[in-house]
Tab-separated table of C-alpha atoms in Angstrom:
chain	number	residue	atom	x	y	z
A	1	UNK	CA	-16.705	0.981	-19.985
A	2	UNK	CA	-13.553	2.738	-18.702
A	3	UNK	CA	-13.952	5.956	-16.790
A	4	UNK	CA	-13.293	8.964	-18.943
A	5	UNK	CA	-10.404	11.093	-17.766
A	6	UNK	CA	-11.051	14.358	-15.943
A	7	UNK	CA	-9.596	16.660	-18.665
A	8	UNK	CA	-11.725	14.938	-21.261
A	9	UNK	CA	-14.830	15.349	-19.126
A	10	UNK	CA	-14.028	19.005	-18.543
A	11	UNK	CA	-13.555	19.493	-22.273
A	12	UNK	CA	-16.942	17.850	-23.023
A	13	UNK	CA	-18.607	20.059	-20.410
A	14	UNK	CA	-17.181	23.229	-21.927
A	15	UNK	CA	-17.809	22.062	-25.497
A	16	UNK	CA	-21.524	21.538	-24.777
A	17	UNK	CA	-21.781	25.116	-23.540
A	18	UNK	CA	-19.386	27.008	-25.801
A	19	UNK	CA	-19.226	24.963	-28.997
A	20	UNK	CA	-15.448	24.536	-28.753
A	21	UNK	CA	-15.577	21.917	-31.530
A	22	UNK	CA	-16.529	24.649	-34.046
A	23	UNK	CA	-13.615	26.836	-33.003
A	24	UNK	CA	-11.126	23.975	-33.328
A	25	UNK	CA	-12.615	22.954	-36.672
A	26	UNK	CA	-12.106	26.554	-37.834
A	27	UNK	CA	-8.499	26.492	-36.626
A	28	UNK	CA	-7.868	23.112	-38.301
A	29	UNK	CA	-9.012	24.396	-41.667
A	30	UNK	CA	-7.432	27.838	-41.419
A	31	UNK	CA	-4.515	28.202	-43.789
A	32	UNK	CA	-1.793	30.774	-44.291
A	33	UNK	CA	-0.396	31.592	-47.742
A	34	UNK	CA	3.214	30.508	-48.109
A	35	UNK	CA	5.322	32.739	-50.314
A	36	UNK	CA	8.563	34.686	-50.336
A	37	UNK	CA	6.801	37.548	-48.548
A	38	UNK	CA	5.441	35.348	-45.737
A	39	UNK	CA	8.059	36.716	-43.334
A	40	UNK	CA	6.061	39.967	-43.145
A	41	UNK	CA	3.057	38.085	-41.786
A	42	UNK	CA	4.827	37.746	-38.440
A	43	UNK	CA	5.151	41.413	-37.562
A	44	UNK	CA	1.468	41.867	-36.748
A	45	UNK	CA	1.686	38.914	-34.377
A	46	UNK	CA	4.868	40.223	-32.783
A	47	UNK	CA	3.140	43.589	-32.247
A	48	UNK	CA	0.327	41.702	-30.526
A	49	UNK	CA	2.855	39.891	-28.324
A	50	UNK	CA	4.531	43.173	-27.388
A	51	UNK	CA	1.124	44.571	-26.465
A	52	UNK	CA	0.647	41.613	-24.114
A	53	UNK	CA	4.103	42.267	-22.633
A	54	UNK	CA	3.081	45.911	-22.109
A	55	UNK	CA	-0.155	44.936	-20.387
A	56	UNK	CA	1.646	42.510	-18.071
A	57	UNK	CA	4.577	44.764	-17.136
A	58	UNK	CA	2.253	47.778	-16.976
A	59	UNK	CA	0.053	46.072	-14.381
A	60	UNK	CA	3.173	45.086	-12.434
A	61	UNK	CA	4.440	48.683	-12.450
A	62	UNK	CA	1.049	49.849	-11.178
A	63	UNK	CA	1.648	47.777	-8.026
A	64	UNK	CA	4.337	50.241	-6.901
A	65	UNK	CA	3.881	53.385	-9.010
A	66	UNK	CA	2.338	56.367	-7.200
A	67	UNK	CA	1.349	59.194	-9.544
A	68	UNK	CA	1.956	62.730	-8.356
A	69	UNK	CA	4.657	65.389	-8.548
A	70	UNK	CA	5.895	64.429	-5.074
A	71	UNK	CA	5.782	60.667	-5.587
A	72	UNK	CA	6.097	59.661	-9.272
A	73	UNK	CA	9.855	60.069	-9.504
A	74	UNK	CA	10.371	58.700	-5.987
A	75	UNK	CA	8.252	55.605	-6.611
A	76	UNK	CA	10.213	54.885	-9.791
A	77	UNK	CA	13.425	55.268	-7.858
A	78	UNK	CA	12.023	52.759	-5.383
A	79	UNK	CA	11.022	50.371	-8.166
A	80	UNK	CA	14.383	50.356	-9.925
A	81	UNK	CA	16.550	50.303	-6.802
A	82	UNK	CA	14.614	48.451	-4.065
A	83	UNK	CA	11.979	46.157	-5.578
A	84	UNK	CA	13.128	42.676	-6.651
A	85	UNK	CA	13.507	42.685	-10.450
A	86	UNK	CA	11.929	46.155	-10.457
A	87	UNK	CA	14.639	47.459	-12.794
A	88	UNK	CA	13.875	44.567	-15.153
A	89	UNK	CA	10.127	45.180	-15.206
A	90	UNK	CA	10.619	48.915	-15.819
A	91	UNK	CA	13.239	48.378	-18.535
A	92	UNK	CA	11.145	45.743	-20.287
A	93	UNK	CA	8.143	48.087	-20.250
A	94	UNK	CA	10.200	50.914	-21.810
A	95	UNK	CA	12.062	48.797	-24.354
A	96	UNK	CA	9.015	46.789	-25.327
A	97	UNK	CA	7.139	50.057	-25.939
A	98	UNK	CA	9.840	51.207	-28.352
A	99	UNK	CA	10.011	47.835	-30.068
A	100	UNK	CA	6.221	47.851	-30.353
A	101	UNK	CA	6.231	51.172	-32.201
A	102	UNK	CA	8.905	49.774	-34.530
A	103	UNK	CA	6.994	46.528	-35.193
A	104	UNK	CA	3.727	48.364	-35.766
A	105	UNK	CA	5.491	50.612	-38.307
A	106	UNK	CA	7.039	47.607	-40.083
A	107	UNK	CA	3.647	45.876	-40.023
A	108	UNK	CA	1.978	48.941	-41.563
A	109	UNK	CA	4.515	49.387	-44.339
A	110	UNK	CA	4.532	45.666	-45.195
A	111	UNK	CA	0.744	45.781	-45.523
A	112	UNK	CA	1.176	48.891	-47.661
A	113	UNK	CA	3.707	47.367	-50.063
A	114	UNK	CA	1.955	43.975	-50.244
A	115	UNK	CA	-1.258	45.882	-51.117
A	116	UNK	CA	-3.078	43.919	-48.424
A	117	UNK	CA	-5.312	46.877	-47.589
A	118	UNK	CA	-7.420	46.472	-50.707
A	119	UNK	CA	-11.000	45.232	-50.815
A	120	UNK	CA	-12.279	43.577	-48.630
A	121	UNK	CA	-9.683	44.748	-46.075
A	122	UNK	CA	-10.382	48.501	-46.010
A	123	UNK	CA	-11.695	48.352	-42.434
A	124	UNK	CA	-8.716	46.276	-41.316
A	125	UNK	CA	-6.396	48.998	-42.640
A	126	UNK	CA	-8.317	51.817	-41.017
A	127	UNK	CA	-8.612	50.070	-37.652
A	128	UNK	CA	-4.883	49.396	-37.921
A	129	UNK	CA	-4.203	53.090	-38.510
A	130	UNK	CA	-6.303	53.864	-35.449
A	131	UNK	CA	-4.205	51.378	-33.455
A	132	UNK	CA	-1.031	53.129	-34.664
A	133	UNK	CA	-2.340	56.481	-33.427
A	134	UNK	CA	-3.260	54.867	-30.103
A	135	UNK	CA	0.201	53.276	-29.793
A	136	UNK	CA	1.844	56.675	-30.339
A	137	UNK	CA	-0.490	58.246	-27.772
A	138	UNK	CA	0.410	55.441	-25.344
A	139	UNK	CA	4.082	56.230	-25.899
A	140	UNK	CA	3.604	59.961	-25.482
A	141	UNK	CA	1.486	59.727	-22.332
A	142	UNK	CA	3.675	57.053	-20.735
A	143	UNK	CA	6.831	59.071	-21.306
A	144	UNK	CA	5.741	61.708	-18.762
A	145	UNK	CA	4.948	59.300	-15.938
A	146	UNK	CA	8.466	59.030	-14.386
A	147	UNK	CA	8.262	62.835	-13.972
A	148	UNK	CA	11.903	63.407	-14.858
A	149	UNK	CA	13.403	66.401	-16.618
A	150	UNK	CA	13.364	64.905	-20.141
A	151	UNK	CA	9.758	63.773	-19.756
A	152	UNK	CA	8.720	67.180	-18.474
A	153	UNK	CA	10.157	69.101	-21.423
A	154	UNK	CA	9.092	66.506	-23.998
A	155	UNK	CA	5.537	66.941	-22.753
A	156	UNK	CA	5.861	70.727	-22.728
A	157	UNK	CA	6.987	70.783	-26.362
A	158	UNK	CA	4.581	68.047	-27.469
A	159	UNK	CA	1.516	69.647	-25.952
A	160	UNK	CA	2.570	73.165	-26.915
A	161	UNK	CA	1.958	72.316	-30.574
A	162	UNK	CA	-1.775	71.914	-29.982
A	163	UNK	CA	-1.787	75.562	-28.944
A	164	UNK	CA	-0.872	76.679	-32.480
A	165	UNK	CA	-4.214	75.520	-33.890
A	166	UNK	CA	-6.325	78.637	-34.660
A	167	UNK	CA	-9.404	79.442	-32.579
A	168	UNK	CA	-9.646	76.268	-30.478
A	169	UNK	CA	-5.897	75.848	-29.836
A	170	UNK	CA	-5.857	77.569	-26.480
A	171	UNK	CA	-8.823	75.575	-25.224
A	172	UNK	CA	-7.397	72.238	-26.429
A	173	UNK	CA	-4.069	73.049	-24.796
A	174	UNK	CA	-5.804	73.708	-21.480
A	175	UNK	CA	-7.758	70.453	-21.686
A	176	UNK	CA	-4.670	68.405	-22.567
A	177	UNK	CA	-2.529	69.943	-19.840
A	178	UNK	CA	-5.218	70.354	-17.237
A	179	UNK	CA	-4.299	74.028	-17.004
A	180	UNK	CA	-2.069	76.593	-18.676
A	181	UNK	CA	1.193	74.753	-17.904
A	182	UNK	CA	2.580	71.262	-17.517
A	183	UNK	CA	1.951	70.530	-13.826
A	184	UNK	CA	0.790	67.781	-11.504
A	185	UNK	CA	-2.604	68.136	-13.187
A	186	UNK	CA	-1.012	67.142	-16.513
A	187	UNK	CA	0.627	64.170	-14.807
A	188	UNK	CA	-2.754	63.036	-13.442
A	189	UNK	CA	-4.394	63.377	-16.846
A	190	UNK	CA	-1.652	61.493	-18.649
A	191	UNK	CA	-1.716	58.788	-15.981
A	192	UNK	CA	-5.462	58.304	-16.362
A	193	UNK	CA	-5.127	58.297	-20.127
A	194	UNK	CA	-2.232	55.834	-20.072
A	195	UNK	CA	-3.641	53.250	-17.648
A	196	UNK	CA	-7.428	53.535	-18.053
A	197	UNK	CA	-8.668	55.333	-21.168
A	198	UNK	CA	-6.197	54.084	-23.778
A	199	UNK	CA	-6.116	50.401	-22.689
A	200	UNK	CA	-9.911	50.255	-22.930
A	201	UNK	CA	-10.161	51.846	-26.364
A	202	UNK	CA	-7.119	49.961	-27.619
A	203	UNK	CA	-8.539	46.581	-26.584
A	204	UNK	CA	-11.808	47.306	-28.408
A	205	UNK	CA	-10.130	48.415	-31.644
A	206	UNK	CA	-7.623	45.565	-31.457
A	207	UNK	CA	-10.446	43.036	-31.044
A	208	UNK	CA	-12.161	44.470	-34.121
A	209	UNK	CA	-8.864	44.372	-36.069
A	210	UNK	CA	-8.265	40.708	-35.135
A	211	UNK	CA	-11.906	39.787	-35.736
A	212	UNK	CA	-11.644	41.107	-39.301
A	213	UNK	CA	-8.404	39.177	-39.770
A	214	UNK	CA	-10.124	35.943	-38.708
A	215	UNK	CA	-13.149	36.573	-40.926
A	216	UNK	CA	-11.149	37.428	-44.027
A	217	UNK	CA	-8.088	35.256	-43.578
A	218	UNK	CA	-4.623	36.462	-44.447
A	219	UNK	CA	-4.221	38.374	-47.644
A	220	UNK	CA	-2.626	36.521	-50.560
A	221	UNK	CA	0.212	38.059	-52.550
A	222	UNK	CA	-0.983	40.162	-55.492
A	223	UNK	CA	0.759	37.973	-58.092
A	224	UNK	CA	-1.244	34.934	-56.892
A	225	UNK	CA	-4.381	36.424	-58.391
A	226	UNK	CA	-4.393	34.342	-61.575
A	227	UNK	CA	-2.829	31.150	-60.186
A	228	UNK	CA	-4.963	27.992	-59.980
A	229	UNK	CA	-5.631	26.923	-56.342
A	230	UNK	CA	-3.304	23.902	-56.544
A	231	UNK	CA	-0.348	26.196	-57.337
A	232	UNK	CA	-0.895	28.337	-54.239
A	233	UNK	CA	1.206	26.796	-51.468
A	234	UNK	CA	-0.362	27.157	-48.036
A	235	UNK	CA	0.573	26.253	-44.474
A	236	UNK	CA	-1.876	25.076	-41.776
A	237	UNK	CA	-2.457	27.886	-39.268
A	238	UNK	CA	-2.377	25.421	-36.388
A	239	UNK	CA	0.109	24.173	-35.358
A	240	UNK	CA	2.624	25.082	-38.116
A	241	UNK	CA	2.096	28.846	-38.318
A	242	UNK	CA	1.359	29.257	-34.617
A	243	UNK	CA	4.601	27.511	-33.620
A	244	UNK	CA	6.631	29.623	-36.045
A	245	UNK	CA	4.913	32.710	-34.673
A	246	UNK	CA	5.841	31.518	-31.190
A	247	UNK	CA	9.519	31.373	-32.185
A	248	UNK	CA	9.283	35.020	-33.309
A	249	UNK	CA	7.697	35.938	-29.974
A	250	UNK	CA	10.490	34.248	-28.065
A	251	UNK	CA	13.087	36.035	-30.213
A	252	UNK	CA	11.377	39.372	-29.520
A	253	UNK	CA	11.428	38.622	-25.786
A	254	UNK	CA	15.123	37.711	-25.963
A	255	UNK	CA	15.881	40.983	-27.763
A	256	UNK	CA	13.950	43.007	-25.157
A	257	UNK	CA	15.709	41.210	-22.301
A	258	UNK	CA	19.115	41.820	-23.834
A	259	UNK	CA	18.320	45.512	-24.348
A	260	UNK	CA	16.943	45.797	-20.811
A	261	UNK	CA	20.047	44.253	-19.290
A	262	UNK	CA	22.718	45.945	-21.414
A	263	UNK	CA	21.036	49.282	-22.131
A	264	UNK	CA	19.028	50.166	-19.026
A	265	UNK	CA	16.856	53.289	-19.132
A	266	UNK	CA	18.184	56.096	-17.050
A	267	UNK	CA	15.792	57.632	-14.605
A	268	UNK	CA	17.503	61.003	-15.048
A	269	UNK	CA	16.924	63.849	-12.651
A	270	UNK	CA	13.596	64.837	-11.206
A	271	UNK	CA	11.571	67.403	-13.135
A	272	UNK	CA	11.861	70.955	-11.864
A	273	UNK	CA	9.300	73.258	-13.495
A	274	UNK	CA	11.570	76.243	-12.861
A	275	UNK	CA	14.760	74.812	-14.360
A	276	UNK	CA	15.877	75.571	-17.923
A	277	UNK	CA	15.582	72.951	-20.633
A	278	UNK	CA	18.727	70.781	-20.758
A	279	UNK	CA	20.949	70.992	-23.857
A	280	UNK	CA	20.508	68.308	-26.517
A	281	UNK	CA	16.885	67.683	-25.617
A	282	UNK	CA	14.958	65.816	-28.312
A	283	UNK	CA	11.856	63.699	-28.687
A	284	UNK	CA	11.719	59.910	-28.815
A	285	UNK	CA	13.028	58.458	-32.064
A	286	UNK	CA	9.579	57.815	-33.528
A	287	UNK	CA	8.673	61.486	-33.339
A	288	UNK	CA	12.104	62.572	-34.584
A	289	UNK	CA	11.187	62.885	-38.286
A	290	UNK	CA	8.350	65.283	-37.468
A	291	UNK	CA	10.517	67.202	-35.000
A	292	UNK	CA	13.284	67.599	-37.605
A	293	UNK	CA	10.880	68.578	-40.417
A	294	UNK	CA	9.401	71.319	-38.242
A	295	UNK	CA	12.888	72.622	-37.469
A	296	UNK	CA	13.594	73.008	-41.210
A	297	UNK	CA	10.534	75.184	-41.739
A	298	UNK	CA	11.053	78.963	-41.577
A	299	UNK	CA	9.228	80.896	-38.862
A	300	UNK	CA	6.775	82.288	-41.394
A	301	UNK	CA	5.553	80.926	-44.719
A	302	UNK	CA	3.448	83.643	-46.334
A	303	UNK	CA	0.757	84.621	-43.846
A	304	UNK	CA	1.058	81.369	-41.861
A	305	UNK	CA	3.342	80.376	-39.012
A	306	UNK	CA	5.838	77.742	-40.132
A	307	UNK	CA	5.112	75.458	-37.187
A	308	UNK	CA	1.392	75.558	-37.863
A	309	UNK	CA	1.831	74.899	-41.593
A	310	UNK	CA	4.051	71.884	-40.874
A	311	UNK	CA	1.588	70.412	-38.417
A	312	UNK	CA	-1.290	70.895	-40.854
A	313	UNK	CA	0.694	69.134	-43.583
A	314	UNK	CA	1.460	66.191	-41.290
A	315	UNK	CA	-2.182	65.952	-40.258
A	316	UNK	CA	-3.296	66.105	-43.873
A	317	UNK	CA	-0.783	63.397	-44.807
A	318	UNK	CA	-2.133	61.270	-41.948
A	319	UNK	CA	-5.710	61.641	-43.202
A	320	UNK	CA	-4.696	60.783	-46.785
A	321	UNK	CA	-2.780	57.744	-45.494
A	322	UNK	CA	-5.795	56.672	-43.412
A	323	UNK	CA	-8.058	56.621	-46.469
A	324	UNK	CA	-5.499	54.812	-48.654
A	325	UNK	CA	-7.834	51.895	-49.596
A	326	UNK	CA	-10.259	54.370	-51.141
A	327	UNK	CA	-7.945	56.324	-53.422
A	328	UNK	CA	-5.656	53.488	-54.533
A	329	UNK	CA	-7.980	52.405	-57.336
A	330	UNK	CA	-5.248	51.998	-59.922
A	331	UNK	CA	-5.288	48.549	-61.439
A	332	UNK	CA	-8.173	47.135	-59.412
A	333	UNK	CA	-7.585	44.142	-57.102
A	334	UNK	CA	-4.576	42.653	-58.846
A	335	UNK	CA	-2.824	45.750	-60.143
A	336	UNK	CA	0.601	46.541	-58.781
A	337	UNK	CA	-0.064	50.307	-58.810
A	338	UNK	CA	3.448	51.613	-59.407
A	339	UNK	CA	2.574	55.157	-58.350
A	340	UNK	CA	1.303	54.023	-54.942
A	341	UNK	CA	4.404	51.893	-54.425
A	342	UNK	CA	6.656	54.841	-55.255
A	343	UNK	CA	4.705	57.039	-52.885
A	344	UNK	CA	5.308	54.463	-50.149
A	345	UNK	CA	9.021	54.364	-50.969
A	346	UNK	CA	9.119	58.155	-50.786
A	347	UNK	CA	7.445	58.158	-47.359
A	348	UNK	CA	9.825	55.505	-45.978
A	349	UNK	CA	12.895	57.312	-47.350
A	350	UNK	CA	11.604	60.649	-46.043
A	351	UNK	CA	11.095	59.257	-42.541
A	352	UNK	CA	14.510	57.566	-42.543
A	353	UNK	CA	16.385	60.625	-43.850
A	354	UNK	CA	14.675	63.031	-41.453
A	355	UNK	CA	15.269	60.699	-38.498
A	356	UNK	CA	18.976	60.317	-39.329
A	357	UNK	CA	19.331	64.078	-39.884
A	358	UNK	CA	17.591	64.686	-36.584
A	359	UNK	CA	20.255	62.725	-34.743
A	360	UNK	CA	23.193	64.017	-36.795
A	361	UNK	CA	22.302	67.707	-36.610
A	362	UNK	CA	21.353	67.848	-32.946
B	1	UNK	CA	12.625	-0.158	-37.726
B	2	UNK	CA	11.860	3.265	-39.191
B	3	UNK	CA	8.470	3.495	-37.475
B	4	UNK	CA	9.790	3.040	-33.942
B	5	UNK	CA	12.641	5.442	-34.798
B	6	UNK	CA	10.081	8.071	-35.786
B	7	UNK	CA	8.186	7.480	-32.571
B	8	UNK	CA	11.349	7.860	-30.536
B	9	UNK	CA	12.166	11.113	-32.293
B	10	UNK	CA	8.648	12.410	-31.730
B	11	UNK	CA	8.846	11.524	-28.042
B	12	UNK	CA	12.196	13.280	-27.788
B	13	UNK	CA	10.951	16.419	-29.553
B	14	UNK	CA	7.821	16.509	-27.396
B	15	UNK	CA	10.040	16.259	-24.336
B	16	UNK	CA	12.241	19.128	-25.550
B	17	UNK	CA	9.195	21.268	-26.327
B	18	UNK	CA	7.607	20.515	-22.946
B	19	UNK	CA	10.777	21.025	-20.925
B	20	UNK	CA	11.552	24.209	-22.863
B	21	UNK	CA	8.075	25.617	-22.236
B	22	UNK	CA	8.326	24.738	-18.554
B	23	UNK	CA	11.713	26.428	-18.252
B	24	UNK	CA	10.340	29.490	-20.027
B	25	UNK	CA	7.315	29.644	-17.760
B	26	UNK	CA	9.372	29.398	-14.591
B	27	UNK	CA	11.847	31.976	-15.904
B	28	UNK	CA	8.909	34.382	-16.273
B	29	UNK	CA	6.992	33.394	-13.135
B	30	UNK	CA	9.917	33.573	-10.708
B	31	UNK	CA	10.801	37.267	-11.276
B	32	UNK	CA	7.108	38.205	-11.309
B	33	UNK	CA	6.459	36.523	-7.954
B	34	UNK	CA	9.618	38.036	-6.480
B	35	UNK	CA	8.589	41.457	-7.846
B	36	UNK	CA	5.189	41.200	-6.199
B	37	UNK	CA	6.782	40.470	-2.813
B	38	UNK	CA	7.208	43.948	-1.297
B	39	UNK	CA	10.792	44.727	-0.277
B	40	UNK	CA	11.525	45.441	3.384
B	41	UNK	CA	11.428	49.205	3.833
B	42	UNK	CA	12.650	49.020	7.454
B	43	UNK	CA	9.713	51.083	8.802
B	44	UNK	CA	7.606	48.148	9.894
B	45	UNK	CA	9.316	46.576	12.900
B	46	UNK	CA	7.513	47.120	16.218
B	47	UNK	CA	10.332	46.263	18.615
B	48	UNK	CA	11.000	49.777	19.740
B	49	UNK	CA	9.826	51.636	22.788
B	50	UNK	CA	7.241	54.243	21.971
B	51	UNK	CA	6.198	57.234	24.016
B	52	UNK	CA	2.447	57.386	24.634
B	53	UNK	CA	2.372	60.870	26.154
B	54	UNK	CA	2.034	62.165	29.724
B	55	UNK	CA	0.013	60.311	32.325
B	56	UNK	CA	-1.707	63.506	33.392
B	57	UNK	CA	-2.906	64.215	29.858
B	58	UNK	CA	-4.911	61.006	30.087
B	59	UNK	CA	-7.986	61.371	32.328
B	60	UNK	CA	-8.937	58.705	34.845
B	61	UNK	CA	-11.202	56.049	33.316
B	62	UNK	CA	-10.265	56.862	29.720
B	63	UNK	CA	-8.223	55.417	26.885
B	64	UNK	CA	-6.525	56.498	23.701
B	65	UNK	CA	-5.047	54.987	20.590
B	66	UNK	CA	-1.361	55.575	19.853
B	67	UNK	CA	0.899	54.524	17.004
B	68	UNK	CA	3.076	51.544	17.870
B	69	UNK	CA	5.308	50.746	14.890
B	70	UNK	CA	2.840	50.260	12.088
B	71	UNK	CA	0.130	48.966	14.448
B	72	UNK	CA	-2.296	50.797	16.709
B	73	UNK	CA	-1.982	50.374	20.471
B	74	UNK	CA	-4.532	51.308	23.102
B	75	UNK	CA	-3.415	52.929	26.375
B	76	UNK	CA	-5.948	52.991	29.220
B	77	UNK	CA	-5.787	54.798	32.547
B	78	UNK	CA	-8.093	52.874	34.826
B	79	UNK	CA	-10.252	54.362	37.575
B	80	UNK	CA	-7.712	53.034	40.113
B	81	UNK	CA	-4.945	55.054	38.335
B	82	UNK	CA	-3.250	51.962	36.879
B	83	UNK	CA	-2.104	52.385	33.256
B	84	UNK	CA	-2.572	49.433	30.882
B	85	UNK	CA	-1.562	49.057	27.257
B	86	UNK	CA	-2.460	46.497	24.600
B	87	UNK	CA	-2.149	46.154	20.865
B	88	UNK	CA	-5.476	47.627	19.762
B	89	UNK	CA	-5.965	44.827	17.246
B	90	UNK	CA	-9.059	42.737	17.939
B	91	UNK	CA	-8.129	39.053	18.032
B	92	UNK	CA	-11.270	38.179	16.082
B	93	UNK	CA	-10.788	39.825	12.663
B	94	UNK	CA	-8.285	42.576	13.316
B	95	UNK	CA	-10.417	45.716	13.746
B	96	UNK	CA	-9.086	48.461	15.982
B	97	UNK	CA	-10.725	48.346	19.407
B	98	UNK	CA	-11.795	51.314	21.594
B	99	UNK	CA	-12.344	52.025	25.286
B	100	UNK	CA	-15.890	52.333	26.642
B	101	UNK	CA	-15.701	54.377	29.871
B	102	UNK	CA	-19.370	53.758	30.775
B	103	UNK	CA	-19.061	49.949	30.886
B	104	UNK	CA	-15.325	49.948	31.618
B	105	UNK	CA	-14.637	47.466	28.841
B	106	UNK	CA	-12.540	47.479	25.681
B	107	UNK	CA	-14.977	47.176	22.834
B	108	UNK	CA	-14.629	46.144	19.189
B	109	UNK	CA	-17.349	47.718	17.038
B	110	UNK	CA	-17.056	45.252	14.159
B	111	UNK	CA	-18.717	42.244	15.834
B	112	UNK	CA	-19.468	43.552	19.334
B	113	UNK	CA	-16.470	41.841	20.924
B	114	UNK	CA	-15.658	42.852	24.508
B	115	UNK	CA	-12.519	42.599	26.640
B	116	UNK	CA	-12.077	43.486	30.297
B	117	UNK	CA	-9.444	45.922	31.507
B	118	UNK	CA	-6.847	43.148	31.673
B	119	UNK	CA	-7.425	42.482	27.970
B	120	UNK	CA	-9.271	39.196	28.620
B	121	UNK	CA	-11.996	38.452	26.085
B	122	UNK	CA	-15.262	38.370	28.041
B	123	UNK	CA	-18.027	38.341	25.440
B	124	UNK	CA	-18.621	38.240	21.714
B	125	UNK	CA	-16.570	36.410	19.104
B	126	UNK	CA	-12.929	37.248	20.060
B	127	UNK	CA	-11.131	33.934	20.645
B	128	UNK	CA	-8.126	35.225	22.596
B	129	UNK	CA	-7.161	38.043	24.950
B	130	UNK	CA	-5.613	41.202	23.468
B	131	UNK	CA	-1.816	41.219	23.168
B	132	UNK	CA	-0.582	43.055	26.278
B	133	UNK	CA	2.195	45.671	26.039
B	134	UNK	CA	4.703	46.577	28.723
B	135	UNK	CA	4.050	49.944	30.376
B	136	UNK	CA	6.901	51.962	31.829
B	137	UNK	CA	6.290	55.319	33.464
B	138	UNK	CA	9.221	57.680	33.829
B	139	UNK	CA	8.806	61.279	34.971
B	140	UNK	CA	5.089	61.136	34.297
B	141	UNK	CA	5.670	59.972	30.688
B	142	UNK	CA	4.208	56.633	29.531
B	143	UNK	CA	6.481	54.376	27.479
B	144	UNK	CA	5.102	51.234	25.899
B	145	UNK	CA	7.053	48.343	24.472
B	146	UNK	CA	6.512	44.745	23.497
B	147	UNK	CA	6.616	42.276	26.375
B	148	UNK	CA	9.710	40.107	26.143
């Protein structure tokens, strides 16, 4: 009898202990629906890839980053000017963050329009919404860490809004900022949030999200409902879908690299708590539609402050959006639910118009 | 034959996939490894001459630790008034040593290593003598530098 090769022996050893055979059998039988809307299936995976890029580059940045009002800006200066490929790591982290927000948004709206949130995928939708909130919090907390002027004022404005909430606003503001103002204490809090609290929570929710996806399989298009099984074209998950997914990942990486090389992020000037806000200051693009909407509101609407009313409306809209699988009952599983689709179109158009206006009017 | 043609194509595609993956991996690994290598900040070289203070500030039969580049050095004024200096890095596992006036030895607390006042390892685990430093006294001030 010939000696079995070392890799084969190692595989047998692991298989006996972990039941690898079952996992591979699952992967062999897993199939992905193949239709004209299959392209949208890739955006969730690309978001996952960008998360992995963020984890990797984030850990690398931690090797040199020193949080603190006297060291944050300086350590970033050191990273982008002295450390080998430091500029690349920092730019990839910033660009990949922006691309991640974009992909997560596309992923959410494609799920919305494909009606993939319906039974039994209610929990997948809600965990996804939670991930979106976490991604935005990641973006907001990470933005302050270079401790430059733009970051300082963005955080001032962003956290100031929590103060407009009645009764508890002042307390919440103090907790978020670690004091009355944006200071080194805020920087410490945001740093802890960005590198310890959020990654932990995010990984848990993401695992749940992906676990549900594996249990339920990918959602089939609504118009497949009445088709006989032999008329539903499918693609094996492994290797066909995985390899295609891989191509998307490589494309995403190429895009990030190109952006990092040709459009590097400026470090700007160091934050000075006693300097005036620079002209033309505005939030990151993914907060622009909210920023612009709030600007359109008058100072007072009836007895309420305009700012407060706007924030309440956005929060309410967020809650309604979160519970989407429970109020979209029109038409049952297969129904196309025109009204819901039009609502989605309205939301997309609203966000686009407000974002464009935000850049044109500022 | 079509079959062998298919096999050839498969071999070729596998080669392209493998070589491509390898190129990708090295393109990612190289910058990461370079990034992790700390750049030279210029504050680490220990070639300079460092002042270790006045002789008279150092009592007979006593020693003190001074900064020598980014390493600690130990300066000892022996009972016979001779001043000695060594890198204060224990040759065993790198702890910083100290002077014991009672026994007149240089002592490392980590594993009870002992050196005599010429820096020779006399007991415990240290395998080599301490690295001696050159002592230069000008106008009562002690200057230490690396021996050439």
